[in-house]
XYZ file of C-alpha atoms in Angstrom:
726
model
C 27.259 6.080 49.529
C 26.862 9.401 48.066
C 24.175 10.393 50.660
C 22.797 9.307 54.089
C 20.462 6.560 53.619
C 17.272 6.260 55.824
C 16.951 3.231 57.852
C 14.214 3.693 60.251
C 13.103 6.031 63.154
C 15.987 8.094 64.469
C 18.233 5.991 62.369
C 20.405 6.843 59.503
C 23.445 4.777 57.711
C 26.508 7.226 56.912
C 29.308 6.253 54.452
C 32.528 5.694 56.801
C 34.796 4.849 53.827
C 36.804 8.168 54.102
C 37.183 7.803 57.987
C 38.403 4.254 57.783
C 40.774 5.201 54.987
C 42.379 8.026 57.131
C 42.803 5.738 60.275
C 44.417 3.144 58.510
C 47.612 4.991 58.004
C 47.775 5.835 61.512
C 47.209 2.166 62.941
C 49.691 -0.097 64.044
C 49.750 -3.823 63.950
C 47.431 -5.401 66.379
C 45.418 -1.987 66.903
C 41.761 -1.911 66.367
C 39.169 0.922 65.917
C 36.486 0.160 68.503
C 33.635 1.803 70.788
C 33.901 2.245 74.301
C 31.530 -0.553 75.032
C 33.686 -3.014 72.883
C 35.451 -5.522 74.999
C 37.469 -8.655 74.855
C 34.257 -10.713 74.697
C 33.084 -9.052 71.786
C 36.358 -9.317 70.029
C 36.372 -12.931 70.189
C 33.173 -13.168 68.155
C 33.711 -10.344 65.660
C 34.118 -10.615 61.975
C 37.071 -8.698 60.207
C 35.385 -6.889 57.422
C 36.890 -7.495 53.833
C 38.898 -10.539 55.109
C 37.884 -13.563 52.612
C 38.307 -16.054 55.519
C 36.150 -14.110 57.736
C 33.544 -11.834 55.739
C 31.128 -14.079 54.078
C 29.564 -11.076 52.301
C 32.464 -9.433 50.593
C 32.778 -9.061 46.903
C 34.881 -12.300 45.661
C 36.410 -13.034 42.138
C 33.593 -15.859 41.631
C 29.942 -15.777 40.750
C 27.701 -14.452 43.049
C 24.679 -16.601 42.231
C 24.016 -19.860 40.503
C 21.962 -17.995 37.721
C 24.958 -15.676 36.993
C 27.353 -18.549 36.782
C 24.762 -20.160 34.136
C 24.256 -17.152 31.993
C 27.922 -16.738 31.846
C 28.390 -20.198 30.335
C 30.535 -21.578 33.287
C 28.787 -24.971 33.333
C 27.857 -25.949 29.816
C 25.942 -29.167 29.122
C 27.765 -29.973 25.658
C 31.062 -31.442 26.910
C 33.729 -33.035 25.171
C 34.768 -36.562 26.617
C 38.044 -35.457 28.113
C 36.298 -32.488 29.838
C 33.495 -34.929 30.870
C 35.987 -36.928 32.719
C 37.637 -34.347 34.302
C 34.263 -33.316 35.782
C 33.968 -36.901 37.018
C 37.318 -36.980 38.645
C 36.704 -33.565 40.379
C 33.359 -34.530 41.679
C 35.061 -37.504 43.140
C 37.959 -35.618 44.794
C 35.291 -33.038 46.066
C 33.360 -35.948 47.741
C 36.449 -37.227 49.442
C 37.124 -33.881 50.750
C 33.489 -33.341 52.061
C 33.905 -36.812 53.867
C 37.083 -35.534 55.528
C 35.155 -32.736 57.289
C 34.616 -29.910 54.892
C 31.076 -28.374 53.990
C 29.006 -29.548 51.136
C 28.624 -26.091 49.960
C 32.416 -25.777 49.219
C 33.061 -29.330 48.177
C 30.349 -31.506 46.327
C 28.060 -28.857 45.460
C 30.656 -26.644 44.229
C 29.863 -28.454 40.983
C 27.305 -26.216 39.296
C 25.957 -29.407 37.546
C 24.713 -30.908 40.912
C 22.933 -27.411 42.000
C 20.561 -28.385 39.265
C 20.645 -31.905 37.962
C 17.716 -31.889 35.842
C 19.484 -29.351 33.591
C 21.919 -32.103 32.721
C 19.406 -34.458 31.346
C 20.328 -33.905 27.582
C 23.800 -35.220 28.507
C 22.839 -38.837 29.500
C 26.493 -39.565 30.957
C 26.537 -36.340 32.995
C 22.884 -36.709 34.097
C 23.294 -40.362 35.252
C 26.548 -39.517 36.920
C 25.343 -36.385 38.752
C 22.112 -38.336 40.012
C 24.025 -41.200 41.484
C 26.516 -38.893 43.064
C 23.780 -36.953 44.786
C 21.727 -39.956 45.973
C 25.210 -41.541 47.261
C 25.995 -38.191 49.239
C 22.257 -37.886 50.665
C 22.949 -41.574 51.983
C 26.331 -41.196 53.496
C 24.911 -37.872 55.312
C 21.934 -39.688 56.699
C 24.009 -42.622 57.955
C 26.756 -40.270 59.635
C 23.743 -38.082 61.108
C 22.094 -41.419 62.312
C 25.255 -43.008 63.958
C 25.972 -39.430 65.708
C 29.569 -40.207 66.432
C 30.789 -37.087 64.894
C 31.775 -33.537 65.885
C 32.074 -30.314 63.875
C 35.604 -31.056 63.024
C 34.828 -34.533 61.685
C 31.931 -33.811 59.500
C 29.258 -31.047 58.878
C 25.769 -32.544 58.425
C 24.004 -29.303 57.836
C 22.789 -28.938 53.872
C 22.285 -25.054 54.145
C 19.411 -25.476 51.845
C 21.264 -27.336 49.010
C 19.567 -29.860 47.069
C 20.921 -32.868 48.736
C 17.808 -35.148 48.050
C 15.972 -34.878 44.601
C 12.863 -36.621 43.147
C 13.813 -39.501 41.249
C 16.932 -40.246 42.713
C 15.915 -43.757 43.511
C 15.763 -44.437 39.683
C 19.364 -43.187 39.375
C 20.461 -46.820 39.215
C 18.556 -47.441 36.006
C 19.844 -44.391 34.159
C 23.411 -45.470 35.153
C 22.827 -48.923 33.757
C 21.816 -47.604 30.553
C 24.715 -45.277 29.933
C 26.924 -47.981 31.041
C 25.558 -50.522 28.539
C 26.374 -47.754 25.766
C 29.648 -47.506 26.732
C 30.440 -50.984 27.132
C 29.025 -51.605 23.611
C 31.334 -49.013 22.297
C 34.273 -50.571 24.084
C 33.632 -53.786 22.851
C 33.322 -52.456 19.394
C 36.654 -50.752 19.704
C 38.198 -53.902 20.981
C 36.973 -56.205 17.956
C 37.915 -56.650 14.623
C 37.125 -54.483 11.633
C 33.530 -56.200 11.137
C 32.656 -55.564 14.569
C 33.887 -51.972 14.499
C 31.611 -51.355 11.492
C 28.654 -53.099 13.499
C 29.362 -50.820 16.529
C 29.696 -47.660 14.491
C 26.354 -48.456 13.039
C 24.754 -49.234 16.510
C 26.119 -46.433 18.619
C 27.540 -42.946 17.931
C 31.196 -42.795 18.933
C 32.041 -40.944 22.057
C 34.627 -38.309 20.302
C 36.113 -37.790 16.818
C 39.238 -39.500 16.996
C 38.983 -43.430 16.510
C 42.709 -43.815 17.831
C 41.682 -42.587 21.161
C 38.189 -44.021 21.345
C 39.079 -47.207 23.276
C 41.191 -45.118 25.816
C 38.397 -42.826 26.478
C 35.625 -45.451 26.687
C 37.688 -47.312 29.235
C 38.193 -44.143 31.264
C 34.412 -43.457 31.085
C 33.282 -47.087 31.798
C 35.462 -47.583 35.019
C 34.095 -44.292 36.392
C 30.723 -45.345 35.816
C 31.256 -48.763 37.159
C 32.970 -47.311 40.157
C 30.150 -44.824 40.888
C 27.549 -47.764 40.337
C 29.553 -50.293 42.857
C 29.622 -47.366 45.399
C 26.002 -46.978 45.337
C 25.358 -50.682 45.556
C 27.612 -50.872 48.801
C 25.844 -48.023 50.418
C 22.590 -49.873 49.497
C 23.418 -53.119 50.645
C 24.870 -52.115 53.790
C 21.946 -50.110 55.101
C 19.981 -53.291 55.150
C 19.201 -54.506 58.961
C 20.876 -57.166 60.718
C 23.613 -57.423 58.196
C 21.238 -58.986 55.412
C 23.274 -57.182 52.834
C 26.901 -57.663 53.996
C 27.591 -60.423 51.569
C 26.518 -58.807 48.517
C 27.965 -55.297 49.804
C 31.458 -57.225 49.913
C 30.959 -58.475 46.352
C 30.468 -54.880 45.454
C 33.548 -53.582 47.448
C 35.698 -56.145 45.242
C 34.080 -54.684 42.206
C 34.714 -50.909 43.426
C 38.509 -51.755 44.255
C 39.033 -53.429 40.876
C 37.381 -50.430 39.171
C 39.224 -48.028 41.284
C 42.597 -49.663 39.921
C 41.322 -49.233 36.365
C 40.594 -45.853 37.232
C 44.335 -45.519 38.369
C 45.858 -47.115 35.195
C 43.827 -44.609 32.875
C 45.760 -41.704 34.387
C 48.543 -42.226 31.939
C 46.393 -42.281 28.928
C 44.488 -38.975 30.107
C 47.325 -37.169 30.786
C 49.244 -38.202 27.309
C 49.995 -35.196 25.378
C 50.008 -32.774 28.145
C 53.015 -30.815 28.865
C 55.700 -32.459 31.078
C 55.614 -29.679 33.906
C 51.829 -29.693 34.062
C 51.587 -33.188 34.581
C 53.960 -33.104 37.301
C 51.935 -30.351 38.950
C 48.904 -32.259 38.484
C 50.185 -35.012 40.427
C 50.987 -33.092 43.416
C 47.976 -30.688 43.522
C 45.579 -31.352 40.828
C 42.249 -33.005 41.568
C 41.835 -34.950 38.027
C 43.741 -37.686 36.454
C 44.389 -35.668 33.198
C 45.831 -32.666 35.245
C 43.554 -30.133 33.777
C 41.361 -28.003 35.557
C 37.658 -29.167 35.388
C 35.179 -26.994 34.442
C 31.846 -26.288 35.744
C 32.792 -25.862 39.279
C 32.916 -22.574 41.814
C 33.026 -22.624 45.323
C 32.066 -19.132 45.614
C 28.752 -19.482 44.353
C 27.456 -20.850 47.735
C 29.381 -18.567 49.874
C 26.530 -16.562 51.413
C 24.942 -20.007 52.161
C 27.557 -20.536 54.735
C 26.414 -17.524 56.732
C 26.525 -16.717 59.643
C 29.854 -18.731 60.020
C 32.988 -17.441 58.232
C 33.668 -19.564 55.318
C 36.427 -22.348 55.795
C 39.495 -21.981 53.640
C 39.789 -25.442 52.093
C 41.996 -27.064 49.439
C 40.229 -29.933 47.415
C 42.302 -33.283 47.754
C 44.618 -34.274 45.239
C 43.663 -36.912 42.565
C 46.238 -39.332 44.376
C 45.025 -38.616 47.845
C 41.491 -38.919 46.350
C 42.280 -42.421 45.153
C 44.070 -43.334 48.358
C 41.232 -42.274 50.408
C 38.403 -44.165 48.482
C 40.835 -47.417 48.500
C 41.111 -47.277 52.396
C 37.543 -46.588 52.786
C 36.775 -49.679 50.858
C 39.047 -51.755 52.702
C 37.735 -50.461 55.908
C 33.914 -51.245 54.795
C 35.251 -54.792 53.563
C 36.362 -55.629 57.109
C 33.116 -54.401 58.611
C 31.260 -56.606 56.256
C 33.681 -59.723 57.126
C 32.317 -59.330 60.749
C 30.393 -62.559 61.654
C 26.759 -62.194 62.828
C 27.145 -64.737 65.320
C 29.692 -62.992 67.709
C 28.724 -62.369 71.414
C 29.026 -59.118 73.226
C 32.722 -59.814 74.432
C 33.987 -60.531 70.788
C 32.225 -57.580 69.396
C 33.880 -55.285 71.770
C 37.277 -56.857 71.112
C 36.586 -56.366 67.233
C 35.686 -52.781 67.835
C 38.913 -51.881 69.723
C 41.031 -53.753 67.166
C 39.041 -52.180 64.095
C 39.643 -48.517 65.790
C 43.455 -49.442 65.431
C 43.268 -49.109 61.683
C 42.261 -45.773 62.135
C 39.225 -45.818 60.000
C 37.486 -42.736 58.557
C 34.124 -41.361 59.965
C 31.984 -42.976 57.494
C 33.223 -46.389 58.083
C 33.105 -45.829 61.810
C 29.506 -44.642 61.337
C 28.580 -47.785 59.351
C 29.956 -49.883 62.135
C 28.053 -48.344 64.714
C 24.895 -48.777 62.779
C 25.398 -52.280 62.164
C 26.158 -52.943 66.051
C 23.108 -51.158 67.296
C 20.678 -51.144 64.735
C 17.259 -50.212 66.410
C 19.177 -50.292 69.837
C 19.767 -53.915 69.484
C 23.028 -55.890 69.171
C 23.693 -56.565 65.488
C 20.084 -55.519 65.155
C 18.957 -59.095 66.561
C 18.613 -59.321 70.554
C 18.355 -56.305 73.173
C 21.771 -55.675 74.904
C 20.134 -56.857 78.198
C 19.651 -60.370 76.467
C 22.951 -60.374 75.123
C 24.137 -59.378 78.585
C 22.195 -62.172 80.106
C 24.134 -64.786 77.862
C 27.318 -63.403 79.025
C 26.558 -63.332 82.343
C 25.121 -66.820 81.942
C 22.404 -66.136 84.439
C 20.076 -68.991 85.369
C 16.371 -68.290 84.232
C 15.155 -68.943 87.720
C 17.192 -66.038 88.862
C 16.270 -63.567 86.392
C 12.615 -64.492 86.638
C 12.453 -63.820 90.518
C 15.501 -61.588 91.459
C 14.418 -57.881 90.690
C 17.826 -56.632 91.735
C 19.633 -58.632 89.058
C 16.899 -57.419 86.551
C 17.402 -53.775 87.300
C 21.313 -54.576 87.116
C 20.994 -56.224 83.933
C 18.987 -53.047 82.557
C 21.498 -50.423 83.696
C 24.506 -52.602 82.415
C 22.848 -52.702 79.035
C 22.470 -49.088 79.109
C 26.381 -48.493 80.044
C 27.241 -51.094 77.447
C 25.491 -49.300 74.842
C 27.244 -46.013 75.632
C 30.541 -47.954 75.575
C 29.960 -49.303 72.206
C 28.861 -45.830 70.578
C 31.882 -44.225 72.379
C 34.383 -46.680 70.834
C 33.259 -45.777 67.270
C 34.366 -42.112 67.733
C 37.675 -40.573 66.855
C 40.449 -40.995 69.283
C 40.320 -37.721 70.790
C 36.493 -37.670 71.491
C 36.455 -41.325 72.568
C 39.077 -40.664 75.648
C 36.885 -37.560 76.554
C 33.815 -39.578 76.464
C 35.574 -42.622 78.249
C 36.635 -40.088 81.096
C 32.716 -39.113 81.254
C 31.231 -42.569 81.835
C 34.060 -44.050 84.270
C 31.520 -42.779 86.981
C 28.675 -44.849 85.317
C 30.628 -47.824 85.447
C 31.570 -47.211 89.134
C 27.918 -46.707 89.920
C 27.531 -50.110 88.313
C 30.128 -51.794 90.501
C 28.215 -50.379 93.606
C 24.923 -51.470 92.393
C 26.215 -54.913 91.859
C 27.447 -55.053 95.398
C 24.045 -53.666 96.791
C 22.300 -56.494 94.813
C 24.521 -59.173 96.354
C 23.946 -57.786 99.786
C 20.339 -57.829 99.476
C 19.888 -61.198 97.697
C 17.404 -63.636 98.445
C 18.427 -65.549 101.749
C 17.136 -68.683 103.224
C 15.462 -69.772 99.944
C 16.387 -72.383 97.272
C 17.383 -69.701 94.999
C 19.699 -68.086 97.472
C 22.886 -69.989 96.157
C 22.121 -69.201 92.685
C 21.564 -65.594 93.093
C 24.847 -65.254 95.211
C 26.900 -66.990 92.609
C 25.133 -64.826 90.019
C 25.857 -61.593 91.590
C 29.495 -62.582 92.338
C 29.924 -63.094 88.475
C 28.033 -59.764 87.886
C 30.764 -57.958 90.083
C 33.617 -59.689 88.399
C 32.253 -58.692 85.077
C 31.698 -55.181 86.010
C 35.205 -54.830 87.683
C 36.774 -56.213 84.702
C 35.182 -54.034 82.289
C 35.694 -50.817 84.443
C 39.312 -51.972 84.207
C 39.306 -52.360 80.770
C 37.764 -48.752 80.555
C 40.340 -47.222 82.522
C 43.181 -48.994 80.496
C 41.642 -47.454 77.357
C 41.634 -44.230 78.811
C 45.336 -44.151 79.947
C 46.569 -45.647 76.845
C 44.939 -43.338 74.538
C 46.950 -40.534 76.219
C 49.973 -41.602 74.866
C 48.568 -42.017 71.265
C 47.227 -38.396 71.739
C 50.453 -37.088 73.037
C 49.032 -35.956 76.165
C 51.806 -36.887 78.407
C 55.129 -35.184 78.855
C 58.235 -37.369 79.475
C 58.404 -36.569 83.039
C 54.932 -38.059 83.496
C 55.818 -41.400 81.636
C 56.898 -43.397 84.874
C 53.764 -42.635 86.911
C 51.475 -43.225 83.821
C 52.838 -46.365 83.310
C 53.094 -47.265 87.103
C 49.272 -46.543 87.403
C 48.596 -48.515 84.177
C 50.485 -51.594 85.666
C 48.153 -51.232 88.500
C 45.094 -51.435 86.507
C 46.248 -54.117 84.287
C 47.151 -56.310 87.342
C 43.460 -55.431 88.349
C 42.231 -56.631 85.300
C 43.974 -59.816 85.307
C 42.898 -60.450 88.767
C 38.978 -60.020 87.713
C 39.417 -61.684 84.522
C 40.753 -64.768 86.186
C 38.109 -64.651 88.867
C 35.498 -64.495 86.271
C 36.609 -67.373 84.289
C 37.174 -69.592 87.285
C 33.920 -68.457 88.657
C 35.214 -67.452 92.104
C 34.284 -64.588 94.469
C 36.657 -61.778 93.356
C 38.214 -59.644 96.331
C 37.431 -56.326 96.091
C 40.186 -54.200 97.826
C 38.952 -51.107 99.943
C 41.391 -47.947 100.162
C 42.498 -48.922 103.583
C 43.579 -52.577 102.370
C 45.283 -50.897 99.331
C 47.300 -48.849 101.504
C 48.592 -51.917 103.791
C 49.333 -53.952 100.453
C 51.170 -50.706 98.857
C 54.207 -50.944 100.791
C 56.259 -53.397 98.525
C 60.089 -53.358 97.421
C 59.645 -54.332 93.850
C 55.883 -54.170 93.098
C 54.065 -51.276 91.488
C 50.436 -52.152 92.153
C 48.313 -53.284 95.178
C 46.997 -56.590 93.712
C 49.431 -59.390 93.521
C 50.178 -61.183 90.240
C 47.686 -63.914 89.727
C 48.948 -67.504 90.208
C 49.160 -69.816 87.080
C 46.277 -72.496 87.033
C 47.227 -75.834 87.776
C 46.463 -76.574 84.206
C 48.413 -73.846 82.743
C 45.838 -72.801 80.290
C 45.691 -68.953 79.716
C 43.251 -67.054 77.347
C 44.904 -64.995 74.948
C 43.709 -61.847 76.556
C 45.071 -62.931 79.899
C 48.617 -63.316 78.073
C 48.068 -60.011 76.475
C 47.375 -58.560 79.955
C 50.824 -60.053 81.160
C 52.561 -58.815 78.126
C 51.472 -55.119 78.935
C 51.853 -55.362 82.640
C 55.770 -56.649 82.142
C 56.208 -53.739 79.646
C 54.930 -51.264 82.041
C 57.173 -52.687 84.889
C 60.097 -52.483 82.499
C 59.571 -48.785 81.691
C 58.942 -48.141 85.361
C 62.421 -49.318 86.481
C 64.061 -48.136 83.052
C 62.831 -44.486 83.609
C 63.665 -44.631 87.558
C 67.220 -45.855 86.860
C 67.792 -43.411 83.815
C 66.799 -40.443 86.116
C 68.782 -41.536 88.876
C 71.774 -42.024 86.672
C 70.841 -38.418 85.281
C 70.981 -39.708 81.361
C 67.386 -38.804 81.227
C 66.705 -34.940 81.277
C 63.396 -33.854 82.455
C 62.331 -30.331 81.974
C 61.400 -28.614 85.043
C 58.026 -27.119 85.498
C 57.456 -23.742 87.179
C 53.569 -24.205 87.181
C 52.974 -27.260 89.277
C 54.832 -29.938 91.143
C 54.949 -33.583 90.292
C 52.497 -34.331 93.211
C 49.953 -31.741 91.444
C 50.522 -33.678 88.023
C 49.729 -36.815 89.632
C 46.521 -35.404 91.072
C 45.671 -33.995 87.749
C 46.285 -36.944 85.655
C 44.398 -39.639 88.132
C 42.097 -37.597 90.273
C 39.239 -39.013 87.932
C 40.386 -42.578 88.708
C 40.422 -41.964 92.302
C 36.346 -41.782 92.355
C 36.316 -45.262 91.377
C 36.248 -48.264 93.668
C 37.902 -50.699 91.020
C 40.774 -50.272 90.282
C 41.502 -49.620 93.785
C 42.513 -45.778 94.167
C 46.325 -45.395 94.404
C 47.832 -41.905 96.020
C 50.890 -40.054 94.978
C 52.642 -41.657 98.104
C 51.976 -44.980 96.817
C 53.872 -44.153 93.748
C 56.659 -42.742 95.417
C 57.027 -45.460 97.863
C 56.973 -47.983 95.234
C 59.418 -46.338 92.615
C 61.814 -44.560 94.930
C 63.790 -47.906 96.067
C 66.733 -45.980 97.316
C 68.254 -49.211 98.793
C 68.714 -50.645 95.250
C 71.436 -49.608 93.079
C 71.245 -47.962 89.571
C 72.693 -51.086 88.017
C 70.249 -53.430 89.906
C 67.303 -51.270 88.637
C 68.663 -51.754 85.015
C 68.711 -55.326 85.438
C 65.264 -55.559 86.987
C 64.145 -53.450 83.837
C 65.911 -55.954 81.317
C 64.221 -58.932 83.474
C 60.926 -57.514 82.789
C 61.575 -56.917 78.972
C 62.848 -60.511 78.682
C 59.599 -61.820 80.393
C 57.689 -60.014 77.731
C 59.216 -62.375 75.264
C 58.068 -65.313 77.066
C 54.749 -64.003 77.432
C 54.396 -63.257 73.687
C 55.349 -66.863 72.735
C 52.352 -68.121 75.020
C 50.139 -65.322 73.517
C 50.719 -66.500 69.942
C 49.805 -70.182 71.114
C 46.817 -69.298 72.719
C 45.784 -66.850 70.069
C 45.918 -69.611 67.543
C 43.696 -71.948 69.402
C 41.157 -69.117 69.897
C 38.399 -69.715 67.618
C 36.319 -66.705 68.792
C 38.778 -64.177 67.316
C 37.581 -62.545 63.991
C 39.926 -62.115 61.144
C 40.419 -58.254 61.692
C 41.206 -59.206 65.496
C 43.572 -61.934 64.657
C 45.304 -59.692 62.213
C 45.718 -56.958 64.663
C 46.707 -59.236 67.572
C 49.593 -60.598 65.297
C 50.569 -57.008 64.568
C 50.499 -56.252 68.314
C 52.689 -59.088 69.106
C 55.293 -57.859 66.224
C 55.212 -54.431 67.782
C 55.722 -55.553 71.498
C 58.543 -57.930 70.201
C 60.468 -55.012 68.644
C 59.935 -52.886 71.846
C 61.122 -55.318 74.191
C 63.985 -56.233 72.224
C 65.413 -52.551 71.325
C 64.875 -51.349 74.953
C 66.793 -54.584 76.177
C 69.598 -53.416 73.475
C 69.507 -49.856 74.604
C 69.820 -51.027 78.398
C 72.891 -53.273 77.566
C 74.718 -50.111 75.961
C 73.808 -47.781 79.049
C 74.634 -50.805 81.512
C 77.887 -51.060 79.653
C 78.816 -47.166 79.552
C 82.212 -46.155 81.435
C 82.017 -43.412 83.885
C 83.603 -40.860 81.650
C 81.218 -41.494 78.914
C 78.158 -39.089 78.808
C 74.973 -40.523 77.458
C 71.392 -39.019 76.967
C 68.456 -41.290 76.341
C 65.354 -40.130 74.689
C 62.034 -41.867 73.536
C 60.285 -42.295 70.445
C 57.261 -44.144 69.647
C 58.346 -45.521 66.499
C 57.153 -49.267 66.892
C 54.491 -49.060 69.224
C 51.669 -46.356 69.870
C 51.834 -46.764 73.699
C 55.080 -48.066 74.454
C 58.399 -46.122 73.275
C 61.816 -47.414 72.259
C 64.715 -45.809 73.928
C 67.289 -44.073 71.738
C 70.744 -43.747 73.113
C 72.947 -41.067 72.112
C 76.322 -39.182 73.101
C 75.905 -35.787 74.346
């Protein structure tokens, strides 16, 4: 500024450019010019002026406004067919980038054509594609917002005033069908004989001037239009309540996957004639099949819409990553559409857990959550309370007369709804949320005990009420153990545990698994579960070779186990194998732990499991229980190696039983059956490779120096020992 600019009463603005220029030469790295009242708190929320990543108002190389971009000719309506294909491809890349957690303003609506779709009306192909894209993005954004299972890092629902919804978008399918028919007729004419071609040329104008390239460009345009159309149909049918549109959605998913392969195969034709270097570069970083930069895009035009937050530095997904994203998304949606609508609550919980192992993207998880809890009802059919009554198998006479059972069922429905919603979140958020609802499950267990204590006595309903409350207690105990198990196992997937904590985590996890097995069998046999108090746990905790307070349940006389029981036994034996393996390696000085100066082992134990000590089930276990169970100084190192080897061998036997019982389990969905088969293979590899490692360590001579490390190469929660010479 050349002169002072008045800004109000007793306030003026002064040009500080010369002052800042002189100070810059004297400041060292990390120094800051600030006032006396500028403290660390203000520094954390300060913006660095003239930094493109921080200062949303700085001048940039792009256009400042949409009008300025249009006046400069950055988004012409008259496009050649190669340019139009590039625009379609880059829009798909921007859409995939947006669904991966970036803002609409910097991704999809960096397309100048989408900022004013009505302006594209003279170009029928571009107009139909842009309208359908905008309608699809609106449905995706609405679904994710309704599911409410995302964090800011997952997805940004804010539209920043962008035209996400437009008038007439509901008629986009009619526009798309019209242009699709025109291009399809042109393609049929190109593939036909000479007479057919002449007739086609009379009926429709060619897309471009070169007859030799007409068929290839018709195919490229047509497969992109059909892919866009199939995506719109999928979103529409999956939005129907109670799964009424899942069958049709699945048919369109097959169409979309087929057209996606056609889009992939068109890349060779579209990149033909480009320089070899540019094609290689495009496959690595470009966002179009041809490798060219699409026109009509500028991420800076919406820059000021992102205020007051600094704009994120983003990179649009490459063309190969875009195709891979949509392919995985369609496969994940297809698995949701394959969900049988007749499944009960327990089978649905198993399906959600197995589905999460596939690491689906946010939109797929949002669609699953909306399907499971449509209008607060399970699969949109029955309220969760009614679904739980079916699980509990509560007699109608008890539900009609026992108010405590009714209150318990209502509370259980609320907690179960929370659990279903949490299971659809990302892994990190899922673990945090599971930790928060642990106390709710603990309170529910106490409520089930109170219900049993105040049940009707001396009446003809007394026996039924007592039996019902025993079943409720067993169910809550089993579900609480399941939540705790998931909470602990997710810690391995998130890499939260250090090597020095593996032994204590597997020890506590084994205790949880045995508790779950105990209550699972109690529920199936309809017997009264024994709930241990902390005092009884202390008495049971002193065992020579056990790692938990509860004893291993006895095999029923008929020898029949459910597949879930065998799975728990496999997990338990794996945990025991690692407990004694880690104990032996530590005593044998073949496993190096990094000593921490900030806390002791006892403090780390408390930090990891303090949250679980507030629960009645699984019975809380202290650090002294852990040390008493794992010290075993009277057992030699070789005996510990053998003990670990025996447990890994026991896994093999349980895996065979698991496979046999799973084959007979008709309640398993296709997704659960596939994931269970994968789980069996993974545990088999973990058991086998760790047995080999134990044999190597066991046979080593006294002069050989070996070091053992662990890597999660076969299973996300159970590592494989790697033996190397030091």
